[in-house]
PDB file of C-alpha atoms in Angstrom:
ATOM      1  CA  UNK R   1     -24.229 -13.520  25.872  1.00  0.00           C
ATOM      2  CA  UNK R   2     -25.254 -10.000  24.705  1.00  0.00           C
ATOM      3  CA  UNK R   3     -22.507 -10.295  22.133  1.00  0.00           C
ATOM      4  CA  UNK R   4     -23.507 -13.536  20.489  1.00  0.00           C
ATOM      5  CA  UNK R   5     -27.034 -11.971  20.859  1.00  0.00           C
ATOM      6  CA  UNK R   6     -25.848  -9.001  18.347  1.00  0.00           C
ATOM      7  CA  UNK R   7     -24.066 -10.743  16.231  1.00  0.00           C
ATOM      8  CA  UNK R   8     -27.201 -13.562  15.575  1.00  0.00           C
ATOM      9  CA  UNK R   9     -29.591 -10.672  15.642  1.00  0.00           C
ATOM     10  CA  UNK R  10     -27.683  -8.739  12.791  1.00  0.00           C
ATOM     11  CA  UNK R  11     -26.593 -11.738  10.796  1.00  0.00           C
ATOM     12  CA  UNK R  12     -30.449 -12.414  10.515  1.00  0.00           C
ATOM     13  CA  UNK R  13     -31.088  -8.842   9.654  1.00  0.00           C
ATOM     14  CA  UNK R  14     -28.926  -8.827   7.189  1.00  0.00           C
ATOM     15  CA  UNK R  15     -30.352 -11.693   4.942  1.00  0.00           C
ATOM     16  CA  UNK R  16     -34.073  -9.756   4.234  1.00  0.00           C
ATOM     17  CA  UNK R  17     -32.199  -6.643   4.180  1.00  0.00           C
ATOM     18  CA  UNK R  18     -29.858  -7.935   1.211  1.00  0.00           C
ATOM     19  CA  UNK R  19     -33.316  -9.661  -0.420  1.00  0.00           C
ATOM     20  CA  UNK R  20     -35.048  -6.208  -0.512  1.00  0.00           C
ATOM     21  CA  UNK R  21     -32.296  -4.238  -1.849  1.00  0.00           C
ATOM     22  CA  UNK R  22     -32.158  -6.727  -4.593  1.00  0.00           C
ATOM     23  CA  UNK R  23     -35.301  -6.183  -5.610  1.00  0.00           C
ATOM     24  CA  UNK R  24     -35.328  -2.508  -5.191  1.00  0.00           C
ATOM     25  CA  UNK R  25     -32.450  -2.467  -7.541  1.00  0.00           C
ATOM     26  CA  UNK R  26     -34.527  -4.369  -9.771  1.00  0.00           C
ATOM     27  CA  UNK R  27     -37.795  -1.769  -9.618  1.00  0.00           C
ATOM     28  CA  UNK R  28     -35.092   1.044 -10.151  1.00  0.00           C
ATOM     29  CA  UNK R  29     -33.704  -0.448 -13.277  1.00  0.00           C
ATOM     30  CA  UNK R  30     -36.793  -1.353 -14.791  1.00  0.00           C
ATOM     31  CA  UNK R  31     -38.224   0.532 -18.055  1.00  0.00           C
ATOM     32  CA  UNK R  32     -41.744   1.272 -18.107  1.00  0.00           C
ATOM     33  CA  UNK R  33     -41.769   1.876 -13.906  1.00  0.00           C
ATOM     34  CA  UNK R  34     -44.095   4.663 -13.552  1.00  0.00           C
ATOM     35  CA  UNK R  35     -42.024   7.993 -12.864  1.00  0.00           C
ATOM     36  CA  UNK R  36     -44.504   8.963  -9.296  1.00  0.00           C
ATOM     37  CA  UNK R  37     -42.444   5.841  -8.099  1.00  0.00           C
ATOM     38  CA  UNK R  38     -39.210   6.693  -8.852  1.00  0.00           C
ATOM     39  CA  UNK R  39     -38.562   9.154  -5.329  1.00  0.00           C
ATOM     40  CA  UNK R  40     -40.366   6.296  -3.440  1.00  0.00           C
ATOM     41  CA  UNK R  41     -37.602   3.728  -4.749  1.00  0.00           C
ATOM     42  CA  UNK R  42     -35.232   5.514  -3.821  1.00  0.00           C
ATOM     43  CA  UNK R  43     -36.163   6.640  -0.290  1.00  0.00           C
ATOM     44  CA  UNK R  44     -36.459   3.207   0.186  1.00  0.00           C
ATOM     45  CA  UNK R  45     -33.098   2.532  -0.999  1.00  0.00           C
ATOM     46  CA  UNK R  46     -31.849   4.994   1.134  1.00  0.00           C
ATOM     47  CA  UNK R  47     -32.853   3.618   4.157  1.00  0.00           C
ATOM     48  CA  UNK R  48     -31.755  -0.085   3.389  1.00  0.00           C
ATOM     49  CA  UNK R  49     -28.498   1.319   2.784  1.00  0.00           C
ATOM     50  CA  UNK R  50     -28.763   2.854   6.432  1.00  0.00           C
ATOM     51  CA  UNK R  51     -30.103   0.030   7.953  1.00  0.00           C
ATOM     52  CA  UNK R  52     -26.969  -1.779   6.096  1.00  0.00           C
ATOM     53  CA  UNK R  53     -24.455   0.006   7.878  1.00  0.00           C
ATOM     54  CA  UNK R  54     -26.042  -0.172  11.194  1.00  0.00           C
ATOM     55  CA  UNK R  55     -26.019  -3.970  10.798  1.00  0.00           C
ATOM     56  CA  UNK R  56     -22.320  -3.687  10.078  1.00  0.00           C
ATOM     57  CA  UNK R  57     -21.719  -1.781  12.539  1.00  0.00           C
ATOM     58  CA  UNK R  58     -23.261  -3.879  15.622  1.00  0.00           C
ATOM     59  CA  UNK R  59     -21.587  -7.011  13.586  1.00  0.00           C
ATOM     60  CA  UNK R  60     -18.155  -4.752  14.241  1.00  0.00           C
ATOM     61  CA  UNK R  61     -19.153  -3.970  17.539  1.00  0.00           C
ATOM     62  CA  UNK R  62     -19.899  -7.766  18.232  1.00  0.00           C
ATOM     63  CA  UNK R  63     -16.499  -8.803  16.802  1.00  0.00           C
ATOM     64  CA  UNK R  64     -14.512  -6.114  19.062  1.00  0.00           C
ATOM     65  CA  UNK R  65     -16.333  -7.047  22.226  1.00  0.00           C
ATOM     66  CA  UNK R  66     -15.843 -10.831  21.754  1.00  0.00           C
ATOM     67  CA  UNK R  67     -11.914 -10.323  20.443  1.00  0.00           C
ATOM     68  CA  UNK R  68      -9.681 -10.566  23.772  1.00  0.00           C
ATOM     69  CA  UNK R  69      -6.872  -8.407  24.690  1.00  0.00           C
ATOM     70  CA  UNK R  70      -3.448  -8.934  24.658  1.00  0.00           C
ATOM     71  CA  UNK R  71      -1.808  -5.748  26.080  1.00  0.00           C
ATOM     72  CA  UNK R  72       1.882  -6.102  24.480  1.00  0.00           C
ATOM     73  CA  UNK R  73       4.924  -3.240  24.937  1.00  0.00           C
ATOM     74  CA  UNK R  74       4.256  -0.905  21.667  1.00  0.00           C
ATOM     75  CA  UNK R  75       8.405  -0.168  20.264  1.00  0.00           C
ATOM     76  CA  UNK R  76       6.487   3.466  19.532  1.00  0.00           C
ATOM     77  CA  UNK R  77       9.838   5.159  18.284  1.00  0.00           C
ATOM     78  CA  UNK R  78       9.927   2.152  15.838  1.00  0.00           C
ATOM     79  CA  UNK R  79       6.446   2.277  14.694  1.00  0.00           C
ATOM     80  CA  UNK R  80       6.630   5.598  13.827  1.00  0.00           C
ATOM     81  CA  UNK R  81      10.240   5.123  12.194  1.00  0.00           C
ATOM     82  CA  UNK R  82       8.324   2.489   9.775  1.00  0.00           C
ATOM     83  CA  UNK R  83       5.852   4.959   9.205  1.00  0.00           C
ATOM     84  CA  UNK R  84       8.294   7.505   8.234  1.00  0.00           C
ATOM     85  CA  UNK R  85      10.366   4.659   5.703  1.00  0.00           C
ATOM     86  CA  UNK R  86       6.686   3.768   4.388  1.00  0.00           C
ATOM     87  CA  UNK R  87       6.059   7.889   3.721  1.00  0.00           C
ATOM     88  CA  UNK R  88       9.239   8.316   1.766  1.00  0.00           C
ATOM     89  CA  UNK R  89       8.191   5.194  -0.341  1.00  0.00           C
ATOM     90  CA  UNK R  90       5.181   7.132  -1.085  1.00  0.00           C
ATOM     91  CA  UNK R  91       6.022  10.265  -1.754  1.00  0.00           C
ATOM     92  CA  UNK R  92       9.012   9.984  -3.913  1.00  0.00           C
ATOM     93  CA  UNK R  93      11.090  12.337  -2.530  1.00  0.00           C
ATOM     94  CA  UNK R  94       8.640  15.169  -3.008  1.00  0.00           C
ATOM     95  CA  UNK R  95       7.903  15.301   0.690  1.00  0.00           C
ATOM     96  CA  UNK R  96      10.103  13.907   3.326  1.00  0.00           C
ATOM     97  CA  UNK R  97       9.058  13.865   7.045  1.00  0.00           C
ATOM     98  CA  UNK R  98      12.146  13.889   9.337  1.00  0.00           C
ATOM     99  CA  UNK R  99      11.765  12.422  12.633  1.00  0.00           C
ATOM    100  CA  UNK R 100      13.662  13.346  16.212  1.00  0.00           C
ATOM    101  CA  UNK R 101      12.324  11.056  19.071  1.00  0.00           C
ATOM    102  CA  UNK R 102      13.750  12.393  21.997  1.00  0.00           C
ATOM    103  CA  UNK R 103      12.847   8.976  24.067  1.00  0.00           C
ATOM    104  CA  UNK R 104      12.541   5.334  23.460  1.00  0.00           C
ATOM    105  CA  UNK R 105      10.131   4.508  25.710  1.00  0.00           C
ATOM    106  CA  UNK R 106       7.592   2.014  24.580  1.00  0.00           C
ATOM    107  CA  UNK R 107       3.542   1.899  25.335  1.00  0.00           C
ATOM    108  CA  UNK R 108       1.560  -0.956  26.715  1.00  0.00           C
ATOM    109  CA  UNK R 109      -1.221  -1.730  24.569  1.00  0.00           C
ATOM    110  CA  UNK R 110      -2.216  -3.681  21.683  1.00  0.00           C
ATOM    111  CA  UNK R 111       0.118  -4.122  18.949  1.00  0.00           C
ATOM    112  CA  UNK R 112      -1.044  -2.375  16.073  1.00  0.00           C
ATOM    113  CA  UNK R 113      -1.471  -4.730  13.278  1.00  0.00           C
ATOM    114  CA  UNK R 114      -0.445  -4.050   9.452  1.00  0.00           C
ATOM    115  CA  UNK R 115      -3.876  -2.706   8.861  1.00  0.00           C
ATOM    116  CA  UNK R 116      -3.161  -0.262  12.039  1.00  0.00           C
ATOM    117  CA  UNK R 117       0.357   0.795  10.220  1.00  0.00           C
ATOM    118  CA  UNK R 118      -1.193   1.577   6.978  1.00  0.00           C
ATOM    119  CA  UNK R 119      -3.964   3.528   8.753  1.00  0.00           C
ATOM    120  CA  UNK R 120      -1.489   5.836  10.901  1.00  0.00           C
ATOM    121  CA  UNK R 121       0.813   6.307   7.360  1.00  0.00           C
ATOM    122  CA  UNK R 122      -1.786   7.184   5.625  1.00  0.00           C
ATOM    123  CA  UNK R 123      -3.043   9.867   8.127  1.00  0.00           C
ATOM    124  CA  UNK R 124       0.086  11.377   8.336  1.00  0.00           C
ATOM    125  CA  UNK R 125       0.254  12.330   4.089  1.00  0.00           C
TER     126      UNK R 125
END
């Protein structure tokens, strides 16, 4: 209940919240605006934008909380393998990360999906 709560509560948020940063864009843009305004506008925008990611944020959070769990056995020697293969790819041969797994146990947790795979390659260049 608290989840659908969030996620109503921020998808309602975010329709004003889109309105006035429309029209702050406008205000910004416009020529003749006096110049005392101009710090105003964009404190202003500032904050939308921070209010903006807050609201994506708890609609994250909501969609986390309400996704369920399927624990699954992690092949972790052939994740990182595929990591390794996707590095190469990358780099062209001007870097090469050699890999010695000593074990080929695997974890139980949730599967990491392709956008999981390109997140751990990436954070290993």
């Amino acid at each position: 209940m608290r989840t659908d709560f969030v996620a109503n509560v921020s998808h309602e948020l975010r329709t004003p919240l889109t309105v006035l940063r429309g029209y702050l864009e406008t205000l910004q843009e416009m020529d003749g605006a006096p110049g005392v305004y101009s710090r105003s506008f964009q404190n202003m925008a500032a904050q939308t934008e921070r209010m903006q990611t807050l609201i994506d944020d708890l609609l994250l959070l909501a969609r986390l909380e309400s996704k369920q769990k399927k624990s699954e056995s992690v092949a972790v020697a052939a994740l990182l393998h595929e990591v390794c293969q996707e590095s190469d790819l990358l780099e062209k041969d001007e870097r090469r990360v050699d890999l010695q797994i000593a074990s080929n146990a695997n974890l139980l947790g949730d599967a990491p999906s392709c956008a999981a795979r390109s997140a751990i390659c990436w954070s290993t260049l």
